[in-house]
Coordinates of C-alpha atoms in Angstrom, one line a residue:
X1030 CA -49.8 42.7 42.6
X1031 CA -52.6 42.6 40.2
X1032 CA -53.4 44.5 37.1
X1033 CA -54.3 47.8 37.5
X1034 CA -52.7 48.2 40.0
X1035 CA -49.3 47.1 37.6
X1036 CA -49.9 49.1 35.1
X1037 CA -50.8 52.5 37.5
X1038 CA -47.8 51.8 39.2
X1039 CA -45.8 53.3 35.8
X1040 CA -48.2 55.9 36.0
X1041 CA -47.7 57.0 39.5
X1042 CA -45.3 59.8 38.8
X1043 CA -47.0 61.3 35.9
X1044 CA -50.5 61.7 36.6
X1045 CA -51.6 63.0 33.0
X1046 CA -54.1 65.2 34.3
X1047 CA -54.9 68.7 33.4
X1048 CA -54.1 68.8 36.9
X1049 CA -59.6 72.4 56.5
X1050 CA -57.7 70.2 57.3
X1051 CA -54.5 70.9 57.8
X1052 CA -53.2 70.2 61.4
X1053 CA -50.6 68.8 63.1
X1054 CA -50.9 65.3 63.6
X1055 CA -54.3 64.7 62.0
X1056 CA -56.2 66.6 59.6
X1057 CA -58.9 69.2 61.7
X1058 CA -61.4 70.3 59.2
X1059 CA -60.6 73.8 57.6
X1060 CA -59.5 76.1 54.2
X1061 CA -69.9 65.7 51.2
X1062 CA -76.4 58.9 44.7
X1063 CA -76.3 57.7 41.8
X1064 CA -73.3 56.5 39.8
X1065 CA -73.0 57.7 36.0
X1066 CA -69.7 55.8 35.4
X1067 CA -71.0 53.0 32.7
X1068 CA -72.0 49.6 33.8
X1069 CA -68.8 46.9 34.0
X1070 CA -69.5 45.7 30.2
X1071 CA -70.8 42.2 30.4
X1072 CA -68.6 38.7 30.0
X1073 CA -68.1 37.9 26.1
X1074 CA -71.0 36.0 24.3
X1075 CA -71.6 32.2 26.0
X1076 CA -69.9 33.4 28.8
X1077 CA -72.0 33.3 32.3
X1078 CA -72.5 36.5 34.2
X1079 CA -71.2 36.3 37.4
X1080 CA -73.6 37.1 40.0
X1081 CA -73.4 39.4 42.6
X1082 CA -73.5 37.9 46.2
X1083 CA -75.6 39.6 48.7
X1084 CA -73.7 40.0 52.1
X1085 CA -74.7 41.5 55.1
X1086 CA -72.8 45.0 56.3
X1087 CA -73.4 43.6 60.2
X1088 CA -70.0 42.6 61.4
X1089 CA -68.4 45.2 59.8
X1090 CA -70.7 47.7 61.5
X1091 CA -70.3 45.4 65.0
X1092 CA -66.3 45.8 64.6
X1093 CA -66.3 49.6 64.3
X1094 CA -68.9 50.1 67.2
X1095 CA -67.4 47.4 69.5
X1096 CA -64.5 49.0 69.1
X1097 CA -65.5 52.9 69.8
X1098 CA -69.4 52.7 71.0
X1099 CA -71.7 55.3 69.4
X1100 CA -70.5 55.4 66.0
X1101 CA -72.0 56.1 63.4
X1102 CA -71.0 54.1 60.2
X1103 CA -71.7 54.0 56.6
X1104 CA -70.6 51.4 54.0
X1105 CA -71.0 51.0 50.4
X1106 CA -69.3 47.9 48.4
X1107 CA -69.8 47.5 44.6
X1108 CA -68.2 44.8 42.6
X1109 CA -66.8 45.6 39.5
X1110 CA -66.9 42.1 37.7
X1111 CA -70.9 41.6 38.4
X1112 CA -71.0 45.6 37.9
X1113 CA -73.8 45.3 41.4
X1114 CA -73.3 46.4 45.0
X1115 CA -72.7 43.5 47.3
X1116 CA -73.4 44.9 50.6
X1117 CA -74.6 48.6 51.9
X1118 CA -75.2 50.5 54.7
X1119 CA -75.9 54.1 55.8
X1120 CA -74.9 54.7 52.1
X1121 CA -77.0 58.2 52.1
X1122 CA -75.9 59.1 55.0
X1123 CA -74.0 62.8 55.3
X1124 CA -70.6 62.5 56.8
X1125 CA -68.2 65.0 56.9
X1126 CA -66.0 64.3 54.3
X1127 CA -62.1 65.0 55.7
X1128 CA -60.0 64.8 52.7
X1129 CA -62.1 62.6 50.7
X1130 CA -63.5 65.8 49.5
X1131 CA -59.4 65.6 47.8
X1132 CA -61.0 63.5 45.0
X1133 CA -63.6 65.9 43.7
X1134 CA -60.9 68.3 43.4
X1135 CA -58.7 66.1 41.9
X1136 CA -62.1 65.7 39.2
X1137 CA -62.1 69.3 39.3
X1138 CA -58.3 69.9 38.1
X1139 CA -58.7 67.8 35.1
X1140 CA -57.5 69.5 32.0
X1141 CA -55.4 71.5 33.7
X1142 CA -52.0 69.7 33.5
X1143 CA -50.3 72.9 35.1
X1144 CA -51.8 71.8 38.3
X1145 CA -50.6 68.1 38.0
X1146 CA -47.7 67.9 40.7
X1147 CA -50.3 69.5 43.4
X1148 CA -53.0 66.6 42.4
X1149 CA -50.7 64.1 43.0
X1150 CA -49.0 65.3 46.2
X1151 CA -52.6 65.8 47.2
X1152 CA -53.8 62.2 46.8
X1153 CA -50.7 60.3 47.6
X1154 CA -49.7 62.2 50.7
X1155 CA -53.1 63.8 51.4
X1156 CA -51.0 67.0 51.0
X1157 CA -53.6 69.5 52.7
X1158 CA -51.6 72.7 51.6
X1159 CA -52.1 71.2 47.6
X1160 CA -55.5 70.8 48.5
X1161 CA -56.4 74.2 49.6
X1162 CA -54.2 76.0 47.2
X1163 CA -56.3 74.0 44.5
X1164 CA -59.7 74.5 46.5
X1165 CA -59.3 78.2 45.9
X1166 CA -58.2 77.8 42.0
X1167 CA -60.8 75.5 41.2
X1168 CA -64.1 77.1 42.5
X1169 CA -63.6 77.5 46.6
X1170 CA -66.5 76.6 48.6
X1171 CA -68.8 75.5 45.3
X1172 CA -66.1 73.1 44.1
X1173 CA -68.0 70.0 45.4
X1174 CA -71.3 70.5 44.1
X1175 CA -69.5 71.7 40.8
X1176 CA -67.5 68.6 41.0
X1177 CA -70.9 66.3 41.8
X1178 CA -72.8 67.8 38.3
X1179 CA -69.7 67.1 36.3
X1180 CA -69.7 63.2 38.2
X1181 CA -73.7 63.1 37.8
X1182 CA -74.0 62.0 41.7
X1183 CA -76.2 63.3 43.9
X1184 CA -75.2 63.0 47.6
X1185 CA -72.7 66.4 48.2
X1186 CA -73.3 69.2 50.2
X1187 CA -70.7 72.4 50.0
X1188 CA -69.1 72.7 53.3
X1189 CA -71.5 73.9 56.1
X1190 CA -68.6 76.3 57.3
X1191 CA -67.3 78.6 54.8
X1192 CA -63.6 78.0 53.7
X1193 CA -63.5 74.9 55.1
X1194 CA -63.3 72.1 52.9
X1195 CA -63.2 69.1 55.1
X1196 CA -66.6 70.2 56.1
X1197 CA -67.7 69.5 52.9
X1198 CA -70.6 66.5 53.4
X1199 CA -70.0 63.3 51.4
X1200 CA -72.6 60.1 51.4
X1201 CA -70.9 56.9 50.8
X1202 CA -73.2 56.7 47.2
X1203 CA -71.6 59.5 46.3
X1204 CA -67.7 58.8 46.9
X1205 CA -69.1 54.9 45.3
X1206 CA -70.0 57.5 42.6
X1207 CA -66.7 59.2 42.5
X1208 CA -64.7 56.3 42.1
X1209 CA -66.7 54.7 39.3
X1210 CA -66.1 58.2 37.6
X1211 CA -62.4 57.7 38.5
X1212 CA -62.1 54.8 36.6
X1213 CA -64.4 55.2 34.0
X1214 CA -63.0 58.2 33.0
X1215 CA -59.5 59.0 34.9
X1216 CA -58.0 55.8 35.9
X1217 CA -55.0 58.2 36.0
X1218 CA -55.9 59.0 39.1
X1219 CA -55.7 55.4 41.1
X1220 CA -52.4 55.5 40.4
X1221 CA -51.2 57.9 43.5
X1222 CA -53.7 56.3 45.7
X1223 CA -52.1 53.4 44.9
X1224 CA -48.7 54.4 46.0
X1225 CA -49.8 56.1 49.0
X1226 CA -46.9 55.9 51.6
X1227 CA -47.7 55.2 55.5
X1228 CA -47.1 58.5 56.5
X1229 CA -49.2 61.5 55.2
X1230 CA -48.0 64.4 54.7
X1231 CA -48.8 65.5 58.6
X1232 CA -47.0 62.8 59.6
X1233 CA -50.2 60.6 60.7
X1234 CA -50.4 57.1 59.5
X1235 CA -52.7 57.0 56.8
X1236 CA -52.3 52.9 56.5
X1237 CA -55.5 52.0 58.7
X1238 CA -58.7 50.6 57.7
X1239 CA -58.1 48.9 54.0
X1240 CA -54.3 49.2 53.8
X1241 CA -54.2 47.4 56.8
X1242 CA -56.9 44.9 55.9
X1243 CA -56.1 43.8 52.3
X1244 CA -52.9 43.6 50.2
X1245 CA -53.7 45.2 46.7
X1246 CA -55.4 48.5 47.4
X1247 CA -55.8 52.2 46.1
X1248 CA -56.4 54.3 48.9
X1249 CA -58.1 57.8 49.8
X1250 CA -58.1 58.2 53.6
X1251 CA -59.9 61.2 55.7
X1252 CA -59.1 62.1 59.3
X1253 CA -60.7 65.1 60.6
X1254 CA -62.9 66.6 63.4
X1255 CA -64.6 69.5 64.5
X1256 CA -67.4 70.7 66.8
X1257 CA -69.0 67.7 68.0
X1258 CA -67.3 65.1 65.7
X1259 CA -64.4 63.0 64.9
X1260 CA -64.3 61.6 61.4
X1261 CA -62.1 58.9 59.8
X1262 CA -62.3 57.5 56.9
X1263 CA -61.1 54.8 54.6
X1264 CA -61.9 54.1 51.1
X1265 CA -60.5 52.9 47.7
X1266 CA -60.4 50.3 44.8
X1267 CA -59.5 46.6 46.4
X1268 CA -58.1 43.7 44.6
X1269 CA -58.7 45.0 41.6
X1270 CA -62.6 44.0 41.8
X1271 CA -63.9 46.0 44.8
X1272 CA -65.0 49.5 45.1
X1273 CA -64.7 50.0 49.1
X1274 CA -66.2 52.9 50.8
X1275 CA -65.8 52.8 54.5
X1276 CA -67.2 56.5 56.2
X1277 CA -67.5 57.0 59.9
X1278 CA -67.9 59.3 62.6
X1279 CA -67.8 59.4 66.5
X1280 CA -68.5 61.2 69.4
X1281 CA -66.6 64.5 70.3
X1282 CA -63.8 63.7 72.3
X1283 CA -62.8 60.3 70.4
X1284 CA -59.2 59.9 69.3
X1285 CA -58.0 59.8 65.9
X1286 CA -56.0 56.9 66.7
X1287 CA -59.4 55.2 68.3
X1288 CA -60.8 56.0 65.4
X1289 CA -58.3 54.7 63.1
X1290 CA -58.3 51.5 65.2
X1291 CA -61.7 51.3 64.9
X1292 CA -62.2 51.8 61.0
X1293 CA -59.6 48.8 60.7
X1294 CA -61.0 46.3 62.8
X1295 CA -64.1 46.9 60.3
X1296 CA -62.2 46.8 57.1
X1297 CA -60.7 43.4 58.5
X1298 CA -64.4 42.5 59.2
X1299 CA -65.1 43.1 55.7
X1300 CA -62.1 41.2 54.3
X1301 CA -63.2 38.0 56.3
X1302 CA -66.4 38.3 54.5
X1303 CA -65.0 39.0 50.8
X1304 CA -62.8 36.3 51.3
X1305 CA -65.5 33.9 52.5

């Protein structure tokens, strides 16, 4: 267990915060750029920057379409230590954004410490009741462009169904955007992503795509679908380096356990090449 992650751990009950979808089994949507967190500060004096190494997005993208044809996928990876992207692709692409749209509210709520226990449940369990009793507290079908102004990302779109927040549209740059914000200025936050259990809240099993691909994570999932889509979703801090944004969507009719399968055979894709 590495750093962060040690010291979020002790954190992980009291998120000091002024802190759709909602289904069954998976989340069905109901009642997504530029990144403004500061650069990684540079090595001390005499000490050589490390440089950022250009890898290609294309087996990650062959591993989620081999394994459900006609996706569409969109990946974003930015390296904390060289403070550069390493790989991207699709990154300003609109996907719906399931309950990765949980983070801006979680932005949202702080400085409101009366709302803390909902934040939490809501991005350790992906509690969609604490979502949309905070979606209508905090702003309701403007939160996310709210949320985006106050991040200084570009890349969100309120949801393109009124009341329904998983409909919100997210672009990979902008949840990259998020997280930066996150730990720039509420690494509070990481800490229930980081102690996100394998079952959500509705009972699905929210350990696919990086959980299942790397050891030290931080995770945000989204599962959700509606007319003409199935979404899943997997993103999060990794090793304590890697901000990893994994989006994608596929045809109507797709499982969310196909999709779920699919998102982790790319995040293993990815962790081959990280690890190369």
């Amino acid at each position: 267990m590495s750093g962060w992650r040690k010291r979020l751990s002790v954190a992980s009950v009291v998120v000091a915060i002024a802190a759709g979808l909602g289904g069954s089994t998976a989340e069905a949507c109901q009642p997504p750029a530029a990144a403004v967190a500061p650069e990684q500060a540079a090595p001390g004096a005499g000490a050589p920057v490390p440089q950022a190494r250009a890898l290609s997005a294309d087996p990650v993208v062959h591993a989620v379409r081999g394994a459900v044809a006609g996706a569409s996928v969109g990946l974003v990876v930015w390296d904390a230590e060289t403070g550069q992207t390493v790989l991207s692709t699709g990154a300003d692409r609109a996907f719906h954004s399931a309950s990765l749209v949980k983070l801006l509210v979680a932005v949202r709520a702080a400085g409101h410490p009366e709302y803390a226990t909902r934040v939490e449940r809501m991005l350790r369990d992906s509690d969609d009741d604490a979502a949309s009793a905070l979606w209508g507290l905090l702003g309701g079908d403007a939160l996310p462009t709210t949320a985006a102004a106050e991040i200084g990302t570009a890349g969100v779109t309120d949801p393109d169904i009124a009341g329904r927040w998983g409909n919100t549209l997210l672009t990979p740059d902008a949840v990259l955007a998020t997280y930066r914000y996150l730990m720039a200025e509420l690494p509070e936050l990481l800490a229930p992503l980081a102690a996100a259990p394998q079952l959500a809240a509705d009972g699905f099993d929210q350990h696919f795509g990086i959980p299942a691909a790397f050891d030290d994570w931080a995770v945000k999932q989204g599962w959700g679908n509606g007319s003409g889509f199935t979404a899943v979703h997997s993103t999060g801090v990794v090793a304590d380096r890697y901000v990893v944004v994994l989006m994608a969507e596929f045809p109507a009719g797709t499982g969310f356990s196909a999709g779920a399968a699919a998102v982790t055979a790319g995040a293993q894709a990815l962790a081959a090449l990280l690890s190369a």
